[in-house]
Amino acid sequence: MAEKQEEPSNAQNGEPENAEEGEEKKKKVKREDLPPFEIVTGERLPAIFFKFQFRNVEYSSGRNKTFLCYVLETQGKESVTSRGYLEDEHAAAHAEMAFFNTILPKCESSLRYNITWYVSSSPCVTCADRITETLKKNKNLRLTIMVGRLFMWEEPEMQAALKKMKSAGCKLRIMKPQDFEYVWQNFVEQEEGEEAKSFVPWEDIQENFQYYEEKLAEIFH
């Protein structure tokens, strides 16, 4: 199930191989015009990013960014749902940190927050610790994290950080094929003028899901 470790092409990294195609992509997405982590309502990540960054391979060669798609439900007198995505390419802070700093900078005690993240890989130790602290401080916040891959799961420090997250109330899950399809339908942009293309699972998607699910079960055992 392991993917060969090789230097990814520009296309694998989410960058078009063809320069002219790249210019068209820039005009369409206008990512360079956006400040780091600004979320535009209705913004969807390019399909080429999703296909490479979210793929649940065992060896994540070349995948050095974190893509975080979120659904934020705020429950008060009226329930409000917002969604969007973050990536950690343009600033020092990781996407998980950026969510708490920019999307949900303040948790009001009179409101309840149900948050679901769909993330290309699980958080690093620092981000996991921040998540744990945030959940302990804000009992009105519920967080479910669906991850495509486990990041450095063999490291004892990483395992300890994930266990602390779970103890603080965070629900950490491995993304099933249906979850990848959900992200494709709700967070990935489709070509204009075309009907939404159906999600095409990669060959080893189920096998890799089971692999990571077993590893996570061993960590939480």
Coordinates of C-alpha atoms in Angstrom, one line a residue:
M1 CA 0.0 0.0 0.0
A2 CA 3.0 2.3 0.4
E3 CA 3.5 4.9 -2.3
K4 CA 6.9 5.2 -3.8
Q5 CA 8.9 8.0 -2.4
E6 CA 9.8 10.1 -5.4
E7 CA 10.1 13.8 -6.1
P8 CA 6.6 15.1 -6.8
S9 CA 5.9 17.0 -10.0
N10 CA 4.5 20.5 -10.0
A11 CA 1.1 18.9 -10.7
Q12 CA 1.4 16.6 -7.7
N13 CA 2.1 19.6 -5.5
G14 CA -1.0 21.3 -6.7
E15 CA 0.8 23.4 -9.3
P16 CA -0.1 23.1 -13.0
E17 CA 2.7 21.6 -15.1
N18 CA 2.0 24.0 -18.0
A19 CA 3.0 27.7 -17.4
E20 CA 0.1 29.0 -19.4
E21 CA -2.3 26.7 -17.5
G22 CA -0.8 28.0 -14.3
E23 CA -1.6 31.6 -15.3
E24 CA -5.2 30.7 -16.0
K25 CA -5.4 29.0 -12.6
K26 CA -4.0 32.1 -10.9
K27 CA -6.6 34.3 -12.7
K28 CA -9.4 32.0 -11.7
V29 CA -8.5 31.4 -8.1
K30 CA -6.8 34.7 -7.4
R31 CA -5.1 33.1 -4.4
E32 CA -2.2 35.6 -4.6
D33 CA -4.5 38.5 -3.9
L34 CA -5.7 37.0 -0.6
P35 CA -4.0 37.7 2.8
P36 CA -2.9 34.5 4.6
F37 CA -5.8 32.4 5.8
E38 CA -8.5 34.8 4.7
I39 CA -11.7 32.8 4.1
V40 CA -13.9 33.8 1.3
T41 CA -17.5 32.6 1.6
G42 CA -18.1 29.8 -0.8
E43 CA -14.4 29.5 -1.6
R44 CA -13.4 25.9 -2.6
L45 CA -9.9 24.5 -2.9
P46 CA -8.7 23.6 -6.4
A47 CA -9.3 19.9 -7.3
I48 CA -5.6 19.3 -8.0
F49 CA -4.8 20.3 -4.4
F50 CA -7.3 17.9 -3.0
K51 CA -6.3 15.0 -5.2
F52 CA -2.6 15.3 -4.0
Q53 CA -2.8 16.7 -0.5
F54 CA -5.7 14.7 0.9
R55 CA -4.6 11.3 -0.5
N56 CA -4.3 8.9 2.4
V57 CA -0.9 7.4 1.5
E58 CA 1.4 5.8 4.0
Y59 CA 4.4 7.8 2.9
S60 CA 3.5 11.4 2.5
S61 CA 6.5 12.5 0.3
G62 CA 6.1 16.1 -0.9
R63 CA 3.0 16.7 1.2
N64 CA 4.4 19.4 3.5
K65 CA 1.2 21.5 3.8
T66 CA -1.9 21.1 5.9
F67 CA -5.3 21.7 4.3
L68 CA -8.1 22.1 6.8
C69 CA -11.7 22.2 5.7
Y70 CA -14.2 23.2 8.4
V71 CA -17.8 23.3 9.3
L72 CA -18.6 25.6 12.2
E73 CA -22.0 25.4 13.8
T74 CA -22.7 28.2 16.3
Q75 CA -25.7 27.5 18.5
G76 CA -27.4 30.4 20.3
K77 CA -30.8 32.0 19.9
E78 CA -30.3 31.3 16.2
S79 CA -28.0 28.6 14.8
V80 CA -25.5 29.7 12.3
T81 CA -23.3 27.5 10.1
S82 CA -20.2 28.6 8.3
R83 CA -17.7 26.7 6.3
G84 CA -14.4 27.2 4.5
Y85 CA -10.9 26.0 4.3
L86 CA -7.4 27.0 5.5
E87 CA -3.9 26.0 4.4
D88 CA -0.6 26.8 6.1
E89 CA 1.5 27.7 3.1
H90 CA 1.5 31.5 3.5
A91 CA 2.2 32.1 7.2
A92 CA 4.2 30.6 10.0
A93 CA 1.2 29.4 11.9
H94 CA -0.2 26.0 11.1
A95 CA -3.7 25.7 9.7
E96 CA -5.0 24.4 13.1
M97 CA -3.6 27.4 14.9
A98 CA -5.0 29.8 12.2
F99 CA -8.5 28.4 12.8
F100 CA -8.5 29.4 16.5
N101 CA -6.7 32.7 15.8
T102 CA -8.8 33.9 12.9
I103 CA -12.0 31.9 12.4
L104 CA -12.9 31.4 16.1
P105 CA -10.7 33.8 18.0
K106 CA -13.2 34.1 20.9
C107 CA -15.6 31.5 22.3
E108 CA -18.6 33.2 24.0
S109 CA -19.8 31.3 27.0
S110 CA -23.4 31.9 26.1
L111 CA -23.0 30.0 22.8
R112 CA -22.2 26.4 21.9
Y113 CA -19.9 25.5 19.1
N114 CA -19.9 22.3 17.1
I115 CA -16.9 22.1 14.9
T116 CA -15.9 19.5 12.3
W117 CA -12.5 19.6 10.6
Y118 CA -11.6 17.6 7.5
V119 CA -7.8 17.7 7.5
S120 CA -5.2 16.2 5.1
S121 CA -3.1 15.0 8.1
S122 CA -3.4 14.9 11.9
P123 CA -2.0 17.8 13.9
C124 CA 1.6 18.1 15.0
V125 CA 2.5 18.0 18.7
T126 CA 2.3 21.8 19.1
C127 CA -1.1 22.1 17.4
A128 CA -2.4 19.1 19.3
D129 CA -1.4 20.8 22.6
R130 CA -3.2 24.0 21.5
I131 CA -6.3 22.0 20.7
T132 CA -6.2 20.3 24.1
E133 CA -5.8 23.6 25.9
T134 CA -8.6 25.2 23.9
L135 CA -11.0 22.4 24.6
K136 CA -10.2 22.4 28.4
K137 CA -10.7 26.2 28.5
N138 CA -14.0 26.2 26.5
K139 CA -16.4 23.5 27.7
N140 CA -19.0 24.8 25.3
L141 CA -16.8 23.8 22.3
R142 CA -17.1 20.4 20.6
L143 CA -14.5 19.4 18.1
T144 CA -14.4 16.4 15.7
I145 CA -11.3 16.0 13.5
M146 CA -11.5 13.8 10.5
V147 CA -7.9 13.2 9.1
G148 CA -6.7 11.6 5.9
R149 CA -3.4 10.5 7.4
L150 CA -1.7 10.3 10.7
F151 CA 1.3 12.6 11.1
M152 CA 4.4 11.0 12.7
W153 CA 2.2 8.6 14.6
E154 CA 5.2 6.3 15.6
E155 CA 6.7 9.1 17.8
P156 CA 5.9 8.6 21.5
E157 CA 5.6 12.4 21.9
M158 CA 3.0 12.5 19.1
Q159 CA 1.1 9.6 20.5
A160 CA 1.0 11.3 24.0
A161 CA -0.3 14.5 22.4
L162 CA -3.1 12.7 20.6
K163 CA -4.1 10.9 23.8
K164 CA -4.3 14.3 25.6
M165 CA -6.5 15.6 22.8
K166 CA -8.9 12.7 23.2
S167 CA -9.0 13.1 27.0
A168 CA -9.9 16.8 26.5
G169 CA -13.0 15.7 24.5
C170 CA -11.7 15.9 20.9
K171 CA -13.0 13.2 18.6
L172 CA -10.3 12.1 16.2
R173 CA -11.3 9.9 13.3
I174 CA -9.7 8.6 10.2
M175 CA -11.5 9.7 7.0
K176 CA -13.4 6.9 5.3
P177 CA -14.0 6.9 1.5
Q178 CA -17.4 8.5 2.2
D179 CA -15.7 11.4 4.0
F180 CA -13.3 12.1 1.1
E181 CA -16.4 12.2 -1.1
Y182 CA -18.1 14.6 1.3
V183 CA -15.0 17.0 1.1
W184 CA -15.0 16.6 -2.7
Q185 CA -18.7 17.6 -3.0
N186 CA -18.6 20.4 -0.4
F187 CA -15.1 21.9 -0.5
V188 CA -13.6 21.3 -3.9
E189 CA -14.3 23.7 -6.7
Q190 CA -15.8 22.4 -9.9
E191 CA -15.2 23.7 -13.4
E192 CA -17.6 26.5 -14.3
G193 CA -20.4 25.5 -16.7
E194 CA -20.0 21.8 -15.9
E195 CA -22.1 19.6 -13.7
A196 CA -20.3 18.6 -10.5
K197 CA -18.1 15.6 -11.3
S198 CA -18.6 12.6 -9.1
F199 CA -15.8 11.6 -6.7
V200 CA -13.5 9.0 -8.1
P201 CA -11.7 7.1 -5.2
W202 CA -8.1 6.1 -5.7
E203 CA -7.2 2.5 -5.9
D204 CA -5.9 2.0 -2.3
I205 CA -8.3 4.4 -0.5
Q206 CA -10.1 1.7 1.5
E207 CA -6.9 -0.3 2.3
N208 CA -5.1 2.9 3.5
F209 CA -8.1 3.9 5.6
Q210 CA -8.1 0.6 7.4
Y211 CA -4.3 0.9 7.9
Y212 CA -4.5 4.2 9.7
E213 CA -7.6 3.2 11.6
E214 CA -5.7 0.3 13.1
K215 CA -2.8 2.5 14.0
L216 CA -5.1 5.1 15.7
A217 CA -6.8 2.3 17.6
E218 CA -3.4 1.1 18.8
I219 CA -2.5 4.6 20.0
F220 CA -5.8 5.0 21.9
H221 CA -5.8 1.4 23.3

